[in-house]
PDB file of C-alpha atoms in Angstrom:
ATOM      1  CA  MET A   1     -31.586  -0.161 150.388  1.00 90.00           C
ATOM      2  CA  ASP A   2     -30.390  -3.082 152.499  1.00 95.00           C
ATOM      3  CA  HIS A   3     -27.435  -2.828 154.852  1.00 96.00           C
ATOM      4  CA  ALA A   4     -25.542  -5.627 153.092  1.00 97.00           C
ATOM      5  CA  THR A   5     -25.314  -3.522 149.923  1.00 98.00           C
ATOM      6  CA  LEU A   6     -24.299  -0.453 151.907  1.00 98.00           C
ATOM      7  CA  ARG A   7     -21.588  -2.410 153.699  1.00 98.00           C
ATOM      8  CA  ALA A   8     -20.302  -3.835 150.411  1.00 98.00           C
ATOM      9  CA  GLN A   9     -19.800  -0.275 149.136  1.00 99.00           C
ATOM     10  CA  LEU A  10     -17.624   0.810 152.091  1.00 99.00           C
ATOM     11  CA  PRO A  11     -14.302   0.089 150.281  1.00 98.00           C
ATOM     12  CA  PHE A  12     -15.418   2.163 147.271  1.00 98.00           C
ATOM     13  CA  THR A  13     -16.606   5.403 148.863  1.00 98.00           C
ATOM     14  CA  LEU A  14     -15.601   8.620 147.103  1.00 99.00           C
ATOM     15  CA  ALA A  15     -13.408  10.698 149.416  1.00 98.00           C
ATOM     16  CA  ARG A  16     -11.754  12.990 146.838  1.00 98.00           C
ATOM     17  CA  THR A  17     -11.628  13.778 143.147  1.00 98.00           C
ATOM     18  CA  ASP A  18      -8.930  15.033 140.812  1.00 97.00           C
ATOM     19  CA  PHE A  19     -10.132  16.241 137.417  1.00 98.00           C
ATOM     20  CA  PRO A  20      -7.993  19.285 136.524  1.00 97.00           C
ATOM     21  CA  ALA A  21      -9.361  19.289 132.976  1.00 97.00           C
ATOM     22  CA  LEU A  22     -12.745  20.321 134.399  1.00 98.00           C
ATOM     23  CA  GLY A  23     -11.379  23.655 135.614  1.00 98.00           C
ATOM     24  CA  GLU A  24     -10.148  25.315 138.768  1.00 98.00           C
ATOM     25  CA  LYS A  25     -10.989  23.204 141.801  1.00 98.00           C
ATOM     26  CA  TYR A  26     -12.528  24.341 145.072  1.00 97.00           C
ATOM     27  CA  GLN A  27     -12.876  21.657 147.742  1.00 97.00           C
ATOM     28  CA  GLY A  28     -15.655  22.159 150.250  1.00 95.00           C
ATOM     29  CA  LYS A  29     -16.559  19.848 153.102  1.00 95.00           C
ATOM     30  CA  VAL A  30     -18.662  17.630 150.846  1.00 98.00           C
ATOM     31  CA  ARG A  31     -18.485  18.942 147.278  1.00 98.00           C
ATOM     32  CA  ASP A  32     -15.575  19.309 144.893  1.00 99.00           C
ATOM     33  CA  THR A  33     -16.458  22.175 142.569  1.00 99.00           C
ATOM     34  CA  TYR A  34     -14.665  22.735 139.266  1.00 98.00           C
ATOM     35  CA  ALA A  35     -15.037  26.140 137.627  1.00 98.00           C
ATOM     36  CA  LYS A  36     -14.379  26.966 133.995  1.00 97.00           C
ATOM     37  CA  GLY A  37     -15.811  30.130 132.499  1.00 97.00           C
ATOM     38  CA  GLU A  38     -19.518  30.382 133.264  1.00 97.00           C
ATOM     39  CA  ARG A  39     -19.826  26.651 133.988  1.00 98.00           C
ATOM     40  CA  LEU A  40     -19.456  24.765 137.246  1.00 98.00           C
ATOM     41  CA  VAL A  41     -19.123  21.021 137.692  1.00 99.00           C
ATOM     42  CA  LEU A  42     -20.151  20.063 141.216  1.00 99.00           C
ATOM     43  CA  VAL A  43     -19.132  16.587 142.359  1.00 99.00           C
ATOM     44  CA  THR A  44     -20.924  15.544 145.539  1.00 99.00           C
ATOM     45  CA  THR A  45     -18.497  13.187 147.253  1.00 99.00           C
ATOM     46  CA  ASP A  46     -19.264  10.663 149.984  1.00 99.00           C
ATOM     47  CA  ARG A  47     -17.534  12.814 152.618  1.00 99.00           C
ATOM     48  CA  LEU A  48     -19.423  13.285 155.878  1.00 98.00           C
ATOM     49  CA  SER A  49     -18.852  16.319 158.073  1.00 97.00           C
ATOM     50  CA  ALA A  50     -20.101  17.463 161.451  1.00 96.00           C
ATOM     51  CA  PHE A  51     -19.196  20.412 163.654  1.00 92.00           C
ATOM     52  CA  ASP A  52     -17.131  21.877 160.780  1.00 90.00           C
ATOM     53  CA  HIS A  53     -14.916  18.785 160.445  1.00 95.00           C
ATOM     54  CA  VAL A  54     -14.846  16.094 157.756  1.00 97.00           C
ATOM     55  CA  LEU A  55     -14.920  12.845 159.725  1.00 98.00           C
ATOM     56  CA  THR A  56     -15.463   9.939 157.343  1.00 98.00           C
ATOM     57  CA  THR A  57     -17.349   8.815 154.244  1.00 99.00           C
ATOM     58  CA  LEU A  58     -20.723   7.114 153.826  1.00 99.00           C
ATOM     59  CA  PRO A  59     -21.486   4.614 151.068  1.00 99.00           C
ATOM     60  CA  PHE A  60     -23.574   6.164 148.262  1.00 99.00           C
ATOM     61  CA  LYS A  61     -23.911   9.481 150.124  1.00 99.00           C
ATOM     62  CA  GLY A  62     -22.877  11.569 147.124  1.00 99.00           C
ATOM     63  CA  ASP A  63     -25.343   9.813 144.839  1.00 99.00           C
ATOM     64  CA  LEU A  64     -28.144  10.133 147.387  1.00 99.00           C
ATOM     65  CA  LEU A  65     -27.583  13.829 148.067  1.00 99.00           C
ATOM     66  CA  ASN A  66     -27.186  14.855 144.447  1.00 99.00           C
ATOM     67  CA  GLN A  67     -30.214  12.912 143.235  1.00 99.00           C
ATOM     68  CA  LEU A  68     -32.372  14.148 146.093  1.00 99.00           C
ATOM     69  CA  ALA A  69     -31.303  17.721 145.368  1.00 99.00           C
ATOM     70  CA  GLN A  70     -32.334  17.197 141.733  1.00 99.00           C
ATOM     71  CA  HIS A  71     -35.742  15.992 142.917  1.00 99.00           C
ATOM     72  CA  TRP A  72     -36.225  19.181 144.909  1.00 99.00           C
ATOM     73  CA  PHE A  73     -34.769  21.493 142.259  1.00 99.00           C
ATOM     74  CA  LYS A  74     -37.373  20.162 139.820  1.00 99.00           C
ATOM     75  CA  ALA A  75     -40.165  20.405 142.395  1.00 99.00           C
ATOM     76  CA  THR A  76     -39.423  24.071 143.154  1.00 99.00           C
ATOM     77  CA  ALA A  77     -38.316  25.402 139.759  1.00 99.00           C
ATOM     78  CA  HIS A  78     -41.699  27.121 139.341  1.00 98.00           C
ATOM     79  CA  ILE A  79     -40.932  29.207 142.440  1.00 99.00           C
ATOM     80  CA  VAL A  80     -37.273  30.145 141.908  1.00 99.00           C
ATOM     81  CA  PRO A  81     -35.052  29.140 138.974  1.00 99.00           C
ATOM     82  CA  ASN A  82     -32.011  27.069 139.862  1.00 99.00           C
ATOM     83  CA  HIS A  83     -28.499  26.673 138.505  1.00 99.00           C
ATOM     84  CA  VAL A  84     -28.819  23.118 137.120  1.00 99.00           C
ATOM     85  CA  LEU A  85     -27.812  22.499 133.497  1.00 99.00           C
ATOM     86  CA  ASP A  86     -27.177  18.745 133.423  1.00 98.00           C
ATOM     87  CA  VAL A  87     -26.677  15.677 135.621  1.00 99.00           C
ATOM     88  CA  PRO A  88     -24.163  13.462 133.778  1.00 98.00           C
ATOM     89  CA  ASP A  89     -23.573  11.156 136.756  1.00 98.00           C
ATOM     90  CA  PRO A  90     -25.589  10.312 139.890  1.00 98.00           C
ATOM     91  CA  CYS A  91     -23.256  12.447 142.017  1.00 99.00           C
ATOM     92  CA  VAL A  92     -22.492  15.243 139.524  1.00 99.00           C
ATOM     93  CA  THR A  93     -24.333  18.437 138.638  1.00 99.00           C
ATOM     94  CA  VAL A  94     -23.253  20.722 135.813  1.00 99.00           C
ATOM     95  CA  ALA A  95     -24.455  24.193 136.696  1.00 99.00           C
ATOM     96  CA  ARG A  96     -24.507  27.812 135.659  1.00 99.00           C
ATOM     97  CA  ARG A  97     -21.923  29.869 137.485  1.00 98.00           C
ATOM     98  CA  ALA A  98     -23.656  32.339 139.769  1.00 98.00           C
ATOM     99  CA  GLN A  99     -22.545  35.407 141.630  1.00 98.00           C
ATOM    100  CA  PRO A 100     -23.328  33.976 145.094  1.00 98.00           C
ATOM    101  CA  PHE A 101     -24.670  36.025 147.963  1.00 98.00           C
ATOM    102  CA  ALA A 102     -22.418  35.958 151.040  1.00 96.00           C
ATOM    103  CA  VAL A 103     -25.294  34.860 153.267  1.00 98.00           C
ATOM    104  CA  GLU A 104     -26.654  31.447 154.180  1.00 97.00           C
ATOM    105  CA  LEU A 105     -30.433  31.613 154.169  1.00 99.00           C
ATOM    106  CA  VAL A 106     -31.728  29.441 157.008  1.00 99.00           C
ATOM    107  CA  VAL A 107     -35.460  28.915 157.527  1.00 99.00           C
ATOM    108  CA  ARG A 108     -36.767  27.192 160.657  1.00 99.00           C
ATOM    109  CA  ALA A 109     -40.214  25.911 161.574  1.00 99.00           C
ATOM    110  CA  HIS A 110     -39.311  24.484 165.001  1.00 98.00           C
ATOM    111  CA  LEU A 111     -37.291  25.561 168.027  1.00 98.00           C
ATOM    112  CA  THR A 112     -34.480  23.030 167.861  1.00 97.00           C
ATOM    113  CA  GLY A 113     -30.760  22.673 167.236  1.00 94.00           C
ATOM    114  CA  SER A 114     -28.557  25.729 167.683  1.00 93.00           C
ATOM    115  CA  LEU A 115     -31.593  28.023 167.934  1.00 98.00           C
ATOM    116  CA  TRP A 116     -32.835  26.072 170.960  1.00 97.00           C
ATOM    117  CA  ARG A 117     -29.392  26.243 172.557  1.00 94.00           C
ATOM    118  CA  ASP A 118     -29.286  30.016 171.999  1.00 97.00           C
ATOM    119  CA  TYR A 119     -32.804  30.360 173.424  1.00 98.00           C
ATOM    120  CA  GLN A 120     -31.853  28.372 176.536  1.00 98.00           C
ATOM    121  CA  ALA A 121     -28.803  30.589 177.038  1.00 98.00           C
ATOM    122  CA  GLY A 122     -30.837  33.778 176.673  1.00 98.00           C
ATOM    123  CA  LYS A 123     -29.180  34.691 173.386  1.00 98.00           C
ATOM    124  CA  ASP A 124     -31.015  36.216 170.424  1.00 98.00           C
ATOM    125  CA  PRO A 125     -28.465  36.590 167.586  1.00 98.00           C
ATOM    126  CA  TYR A 126     -31.215  36.858 164.962  1.00 98.00           C
ATOM    127  CA  GLY A 127     -33.346  39.501 166.672  1.00 97.00           C
ATOM    128  CA  LEU A 128     -36.377  37.191 166.760  1.00 98.00           C
ATOM    129  CA  LYS A 129     -37.551  38.275 170.246  1.00 97.00           C
ATOM    130  CA  LEU A 130     -39.030  34.852 170.986  1.00 98.00           C
ATOM    131  CA  PRO A 131     -41.407  34.802 173.988  1.00 97.00           C
ATOM    132  CA  PRO A 132     -40.417  33.036 177.224  1.00 97.00           C
ATOM    133  CA  GLY A 133     -41.666  29.577 178.114  1.00 97.00           C
ATOM    134  CA  LEU A 134     -41.182  27.839 174.774  1.00 98.00           C
ATOM    135  CA  THR A 135     -40.243  24.155 174.783  1.00 96.00           C
ATOM    136  CA  LYS A 136     -37.632  22.281 172.794  1.00 97.00           C
ATOM    137  CA  ASN A 137     -38.748  21.160 169.315  1.00 98.00           C
ATOM    138  CA  SER A 138     -41.973  23.173 169.512  1.00 97.00           C
ATOM    139  CA  ALA A 139     -43.364  24.586 166.272  1.00 97.00           C
ATOM    140  CA  PHE A 140     -43.405  28.297 165.536  1.00 98.00           C
ATOM    141  CA  PRO A 141     -46.690  29.897 164.441  1.00 98.00           C
ATOM    142  CA  ALA A 142     -44.896  30.604 161.156  1.00 98.00           C
ATOM    143  CA  PRO A 143     -41.377  29.798 159.913  1.00 99.00           C
ATOM    144  CA  VAL A 144     -38.611  32.184 160.970  1.00 99.00           C
ATOM    145  CA  PHE A 145     -35.564  33.451 159.083  1.00 99.00           C
ATOM    146  CA  THR A 146     -32.180  32.966 160.781  1.00 99.00           C
ATOM    147  CA  PRO A 147     -29.372  33.947 158.373  1.00 98.00           C
ATOM    148  CA  SER A 148     -25.663  33.459 158.888  1.00 97.00           C
ATOM    149  CA  THR A 149     -22.516  34.699 157.241  1.00 96.00           C
ATOM    150  CA  LYS A 150     -20.635  32.434 154.832  1.00 87.00           C
ATOM    151  CA  ALA A 151     -17.263  32.259 156.519  1.00 76.00           C
ATOM    152  CA  PRO A 152     -14.020  31.635 154.614  1.00 72.00           C
ATOM    153  CA  LYS A 153     -12.761  28.064 154.574  1.00 69.00           C
ATOM    154  CA  GLY A 154     -11.573  26.962 158.004  1.00 66.00           C
ATOM    155  CA  GLN A 155     -13.641  29.560 159.866  1.00 71.00           C
ATOM    156  CA  HIS A 156     -17.090  29.350 161.451  1.00 74.00           C
ATOM    157  CA  ASP A 157     -20.262  30.876 160.041  1.00 84.00           C
ATOM    158  CA  GLU A 158     -21.646  33.662 162.214  1.00 94.00           C
ATOM    159  CA  PRO A 159     -25.357  33.992 163.044  1.00 97.00           C
ATOM    160  CA  ILE A 160     -26.657  37.482 162.322  1.00 98.00           C
ATOM    161  CA  SER A 161     -29.980  39.280 162.189  1.00 98.00           C
ATOM    162  CA  ALA A 162     -31.736  40.262 158.988  1.00 98.00           C
ATOM    163  CA  ALA A 163     -31.025  43.903 159.810  1.00 97.00           C
ATOM    164  CA  GLN A 164     -27.301  43.158 160.135  1.00 98.00           C
ATOM    165  CA  VAL A 165     -27.308  41.522 156.700  1.00 98.00           C
ATOM    166  CA  VAL A 166     -28.126  44.930 155.233  1.00 98.00           C
ATOM    167  CA  GLU A 167     -26.003  46.932 157.685  1.00 98.00           C
ATOM    168  CA  ARG A 168     -22.901  44.922 156.743  1.00 97.00           C
ATOM    169  CA  GLY A 169     -23.564  45.328 153.050  1.00 97.00           C
ATOM    170  CA  LEU A 170     -24.034  41.599 152.453  1.00 97.00           C
ATOM    171  CA  LEU A 171     -27.333  42.290 150.686  1.00 98.00           C
ATOM    172  CA  THR A 172     -29.271  45.403 149.806  1.00 98.00           C
ATOM    173  CA  ALA A 173     -32.633  45.855 151.490  1.00 98.00           C
ATOM    174  CA  ARG A 174     -34.313  45.001 148.198  1.00 98.00           C
ATOM    175  CA  GLN A 175     -32.223  41.857 147.739  1.00 98.00           C
ATOM    176  CA  LEU A 176     -32.938  40.787 151.319  1.00 98.00           C
ATOM    177  CA  ALA A 177     -36.667  41.152 150.760  1.00 98.00           C
ATOM    178  CA  GLU A 178     -36.425  39.161 147.536  1.00 98.00           C
ATOM    179  CA  VAL A 179     -34.379  36.282 148.953  1.00 99.00           C
ATOM    180  CA  THR A 180     -36.441  35.948 152.132  1.00 98.00           C
ATOM    181  CA  GLU A 181     -39.669  35.880 150.123  1.00 99.00           C
ATOM    182  CA  ALA A 182     -38.169  33.215 147.856  1.00 99.00           C
ATOM    183  CA  ALA A 183     -36.781  31.183 150.776  1.00 99.00           C
ATOM    184  CA  PHE A 184     -40.105  31.141 152.610  1.00 99.00           C
ATOM    185  CA  ALA A 185     -41.955  30.161 149.421  1.00 99.00           C
ATOM    186  CA  ILE A 186     -39.572  27.263 148.706  1.00 99.00           C
ATOM    187  CA  PHE A 187     -39.747  26.163 152.337  1.00 99.00           C
ATOM    188  CA  ARG A 188     -43.556  26.154 152.360  1.00 99.00           C
ATOM    189  CA  GLU A 189     -43.566  24.001 149.239  1.00 99.00           C
ATOM    190  CA  GLY A 190     -41.010  21.700 150.834  1.00 99.00           C
ATOM    191  CA  GLN A 191     -43.147  21.400 153.960  1.00 99.00           C
ATOM    192  CA  ARG A 192     -46.223  20.597 151.892  1.00 99.00           C
ATOM    193  CA  LEU A 193     -44.552  17.913 149.808  1.00 99.00           C
ATOM    194  CA  ALA A 194     -42.706  16.392 152.776  1.00 99.00           C
ATOM    195  CA  ARG A 195     -45.907  16.201 154.804  1.00 99.00           C
ATOM    196  CA  ALA A 196     -47.589  14.349 151.956  1.00 98.00           C
ATOM    197  CA  ARG A 197     -44.821  11.752 152.348  1.00 98.00           C
ATOM    198  CA  GLY A 198     -45.258  11.490 156.124  1.00 98.00           C
ATOM    199  CA  LEU A 199     -42.345  13.761 157.040  1.00 99.00           C
ATOM    200  CA  VAL A 200     -41.863  17.161 158.651  1.00 99.00           C
ATOM    201  CA  LEU A 201     -39.369  19.530 157.031  1.00 99.00           C
ATOM    202  CA  VAL A 202     -38.100  21.111 160.240  1.00 99.00           C
ATOM    203  CA  ASP A 203     -35.507  23.566 158.967  1.00 99.00           C
ATOM    204  CA  THR A 204     -33.133  24.014 156.075  1.00 99.00           C
ATOM    205  CA  LYS A 205     -30.380  26.121 154.557  1.00 98.00           C
ATOM    206  CA  TYR A 206     -30.553  27.716 151.107  1.00 99.00           C
ATOM    207  CA  GLU A 207     -27.910  29.456 149.076  1.00 98.00           C
ATOM    208  CA  MET A 208     -28.806  31.891 146.317  1.00 99.00           C
ATOM    209  CA  GLY A 209     -27.045  34.154 143.890  1.00 98.00           C
ATOM    210  CA  LEU A 210     -27.432  35.972 140.606  1.00 98.00           C
ATOM    211  CA  VAL A 211     -27.143  34.415 137.158  1.00 98.00           C
ATOM    212  CA  GLN A 212     -27.224  37.138 134.512  1.00 96.00           C
ATOM    213  CA  GLY A 213     -28.813  39.398 137.108  1.00 97.00           C
ATOM    214  CA  LYS A 214     -31.607  36.950 137.976  1.00 98.00           C
ATOM    215  CA  LEU A 215     -32.161  35.439 141.432  1.00 99.00           C
ATOM    216  CA  THR A 216     -31.140  31.778 141.289  1.00 99.00           C
ATOM    217  CA  LEU A 217     -31.131  28.893 143.765  1.00 99.00           C
ATOM    218  CA  ILE A 218     -27.697  27.246 143.933  1.00 99.00           C
ATOM    219  CA  ASP A 219     -25.732  24.574 145.825  1.00 97.00           C
ATOM    220  CA  GLU A 220     -28.225  22.037 147.244  1.00 98.00           C
ATOM    221  CA  ILE A 221     -31.812  21.942 148.453  1.00 99.00           C
ATOM    222  CA  HIS A 222     -33.669  19.979 151.139  1.00 99.00           C
ATOM    223  CA  THR A 223     -31.072  17.228 151.552  1.00 99.00           C
ATOM    224  CA  PRO A 224     -30.427  15.382 154.854  1.00 98.00           C
ATOM    225  CA  ASP A 225     -27.157  17.346 155.052  1.00 98.00           C
ATOM    226  CA  SER A 226     -28.748  20.785 154.756  1.00 98.00           C
ATOM    227  CA  SER A 227     -32.104  20.073 156.405  1.00 99.00           C
ATOM    228  CA  ARG A 228     -33.784  18.373 159.331  1.00 99.00           C
ATOM    229  CA  TYR A 229     -36.551  15.856 158.683  1.00 99.00           C
ATOM    230  CA  TRP A 230     -38.757  14.276 161.350  1.00 99.00           C
ATOM    231  CA  GLU A 231     -41.188  11.380 161.101  1.00 98.00           C
ATOM    232  CA  LEU A 232     -44.703  12.837 161.198  1.00 98.00           C
ATOM    233  CA  ASP A 233     -46.804   9.962 162.518  1.00 98.00           C
ATOM    234  CA  SER A 234     -44.965   9.610 165.839  1.00 98.00           C
ATOM    235  CA  LEU A 235     -44.069  13.278 166.345  1.00 98.00           C
ATOM    236  CA  ASP A 236     -46.856  14.526 168.623  1.00 96.00           C
ATOM    237  CA  ALA A 237     -46.725  11.474 170.884  1.00 97.00           C
ATOM    238  CA  ARG A 238     -42.951  11.631 171.241  1.00 97.00           C
ATOM    239  CA  LEU A 239     -42.916  15.366 171.952  1.00 95.00           C
ATOM    240  CA  ALA A 240     -45.702  14.954 174.531  1.00 94.00           C
ATOM    241  CA  LYS A 241     -43.515  12.427 176.367  1.00 95.00           C
ATOM    242  CA  GLY A 242     -40.454  14.663 176.142  1.00 93.00           C
ATOM    243  CA  GLU A 243     -38.761  12.331 173.663  1.00 96.00           C
ATOM    244  CA  GLU A 244     -36.745  13.316 170.633  1.00 96.00           C
ATOM    245  CA  PRO A 245     -38.414  12.949 167.222  1.00 98.00           C
ATOM    246  CA  VAL A 246     -37.444  10.170 164.836  1.00 98.00           C
ATOM    247  CA  MET A 247     -34.882  11.918 162.611  1.00 98.00           C
ATOM    248  CA  LEU A 248     -33.978  11.197 158.984  1.00 98.00           C
ATOM    249  CA  ASP A 249     -30.988  13.511 158.621  1.00 98.00           C
ATOM    250  CA  LYS A 250     -27.436  14.283 159.720  1.00 97.00           C
ATOM    251  CA  GLU A 251     -28.578  15.168 163.232  1.00 95.00           C
ATOM    252  CA  ASN A 252     -28.296  11.442 163.993  1.00 97.00           C
ATOM    253  CA  LEU A 253     -24.525  11.745 163.552  1.00 98.00           C
ATOM    254  CA  ARG A 254     -24.262  14.885 165.666  1.00 95.00           C
ATOM    255  CA  GLN A 255     -26.186  13.254 168.508  1.00 94.00           C
ATOM    256  CA  TRP A 256     -24.049  10.096 168.294  1.00 97.00           C
ATOM    257  CA  LEU A 257     -20.858  12.160 168.447  1.00 97.00           C
ATOM    258  CA  ILE A 258     -22.056  14.070 171.501  1.00 95.00           C
ATOM    259  CA  THR A 259     -23.425  11.108 173.452  1.00 96.00           C
ATOM    260  CA  GLU A 260     -21.010   8.347 172.428  1.00 98.00           C
ATOM    261  CA  ARG A 261     -17.765  10.268 171.855  1.00 97.00           C
ATOM    262  CA  ASN A 262     -18.278  13.484 173.844  1.00 97.00           C
ATOM    263  CA  PHE A 263     -17.314  15.366 170.685  1.00 97.00           C
ATOM    264  CA  SER A 264     -18.856  18.637 169.593  1.00 93.00           C
ATOM    265  CA  GLY A 265     -16.105  19.998 167.392  1.00 93.00           C
ATOM    266  CA  HIS A 266     -13.172  20.324 169.773  1.00 94.00           C
ATOM    267  CA  GLY A 267     -10.317  17.946 170.488  1.00 96.00           C
ATOM    268  CA  PRO A 268      -9.103  14.934 168.500  1.00 97.00           C
ATOM    269  CA  LEU A 269     -11.376  13.809 165.684  1.00 98.00           C
ATOM    270  CA  PRO A 270     -13.178  10.582 166.591  1.00 98.00           C
ATOM    271  CA  GLN A 271     -13.113   7.449 164.474  1.00 98.00           C
ATOM    272  CA  ILE A 272     -16.512   6.475 163.088  1.00 98.00           C
ATOM    273  CA  PRO A 273     -17.074   2.680 163.216  1.00 98.00           C
ATOM    274  CA  ASP A 274     -18.262   0.940 160.060  1.00 99.00           C
ATOM    275  CA  ASP A 275     -21.532  -0.089 161.723  1.00 98.00           C
ATOM    276  CA  VAL A 276     -22.315   3.563 162.423  1.00 98.00           C
ATOM    277  CA  ARG A 277     -21.392   4.526 158.853  1.00 99.00           C
ATOM    278  CA  VAL A 278     -23.694   1.855 157.434  1.00 99.00           C
ATOM    279  CA  ASN A 279     -26.552   2.828 159.754  1.00 98.00           C
ATOM    280  CA  LEU A 280     -26.200   6.503 158.818  1.00 99.00           C
ATOM    281  CA  ALA A 281     -26.112   5.652 155.119  1.00 99.00           C
ATOM    282  CA  GLY A 282     -29.278   3.639 155.662  1.00 98.00           C
ATOM    283  CA  ILE A 283     -30.955   6.686 157.192  1.00 98.00           C
ATOM    284  CA  TYR A 284     -29.958   8.815 154.187  1.00 98.00           C
ATOM    285  CA  ALA A 285     -31.286   6.144 151.815  1.00 98.00           C
ATOM    286  CA  ARG A 286     -34.540   5.935 153.763  1.00 98.00           C
ATOM    287  CA  ALA A 287     -34.928   9.714 153.608  1.00 98.00           C
ATOM    288  CA  PHE A 288     -34.387   9.608 149.838  1.00 99.00           C
ATOM    289  CA  GLU A 289     -36.977   6.877 149.367  1.00 98.00           C
ATOM    290  CA  ARG A 290     -39.547   8.474 151.664  1.00 98.00           C
ATOM    291  CA  ILE A 291     -39.240  11.873 149.993  1.00 98.00           C
ATOM    292  CA  THR A 292     -39.129  10.738 146.370  1.00 98.00           C
ATOM    293  CA  GLY A 293     -41.359   7.678 146.637  1.00 97.00           C
ATOM    294  CA  ALA A 294     -38.798   5.778 144.562  1.00 97.00           C
ATOM    295  CA  ALA A 295     -36.329   3.073 145.504  1.00 97.00           C
ATOM    296  CA  PHE A 296     -32.705   4.159 145.581  1.00 97.00           C
ATOM    297  CA  GLU A 297     -30.734   2.252 142.964  1.00 92.00           C
ATOM    298  CA  GLY A 298     -27.068   2.120 143.876  1.00 94.00           C
ATOM    299  CA  SER A 299     -24.532  -0.226 142.308  1.00 95.00           C
ATOM    300  CA  VAL A 300     -21.584  -1.486 144.329  1.00 98.00           C
ATOM    301  CA  GLY A 301     -18.295  -0.510 142.694  1.00 98.00           C
ATOM    302  CA  ASP A 302     -15.580   2.057 142.109  1.00 97.00           C
ATOM    303  CA  VAL A 303     -17.175   5.507 141.998  1.00 98.00           C
ATOM    304  CA  SER A 304     -14.004   7.153 140.655  1.00 96.00           C
ATOM    305  CA  ALA A 305     -13.972   4.857 137.619  1.00 96.00           C
ATOM    306  CA  ARG A 306     -17.647   5.529 136.994  1.00 97.00           C
ATOM    307  CA  LEU A 307     -17.039   9.270 137.185  1.00 98.00           C
ATOM    308  CA  ALA A 308     -14.172   9.150 134.696  1.00 96.00           C
ATOM    309  CA  LYS A 309     -16.440   7.325 132.244  1.00 97.00           C
ATOM    310  CA  ASN A 310     -19.495   9.538 132.705  1.00 98.00           C
ATOM    311  CA  LEU A 311     -17.491  12.768 132.591  1.00 98.00           C
ATOM    312  CA  ALA A 312     -15.435  11.779 129.548  1.00 96.00           C
ATOM    313  CA  SER A 313     -16.990  14.360 127.241  1.00 94.00           C
ATOM    314  CA  LEU A 314     -16.495  17.145 129.796  1.00 95.00           C
ATOM    315  CA  LEU A 315     -12.923  16.047 130.442  1.00 93.00           C
ATOM    316  CA  ARG A 316     -12.192  16.323 126.721  1.00 88.00           C
ATOM    317  CA  GLY A 317     -13.350  19.906 126.922  1.00 72.00           C
TER     318      GLY A 317
END
């Protein structure tokens, strides 16, 4: 998608929704979720967060994330069933209501991000016992599991070990074994399919729960918000020179905030210039197109009006 189209959509980004007829509303950092009975309506807005703060919106971000999640839900449904019932709008998923597990299931294939920072500081919150002498962004022999708690709104998630997940009663030992097996299987499939498209799926976060007693994948999957993607063709050369990989994910925003605004979650929230918003949206669109092999079709216009039209039957109850 060209930058002119992305820029033209800036005045129409979806920052919030208000559809009380859909059910009780829960507003997360990115998604507005409406619950009624056993049904959820998840609206992926254009909100962009980093370091636990919502900072701005990106044009077409909600459409891109929701449609990419649908791509991955379909591609992994043979491994673990998911909560999707319908997609009545590019940024909306109607889903089965699950009993969610209070654990974020993070799988990592490379030593990067917060895990690298912990490693540098001599911390091992996950009980991985990584050997000394590893380098930033290096690949593990096999993916590792680094869970975290799902903190209440306004609080920070806490990294914990797999053993602590059971000790704290967040999952039974049997449930932990089941979700880790499922998470690794989905991740391996994601790695395989991403590699076929010239990308490396570096790490990701899954959420799971129970629907009628059956393990179910919920929330999102393998999006640039929940995952890291690196360009494959330049990776080895860049790492050999000590350079950062070419990234197609939200890490671009985090790095910009740190280097250009000296912001890592504390102090006044920085303003995000329109040029940065457009460039980030372009990265998300490029990730979508690389992963799916399809062009992203986004129409400039009022997303709220489109939602009201496409959700009319749900709004009538």
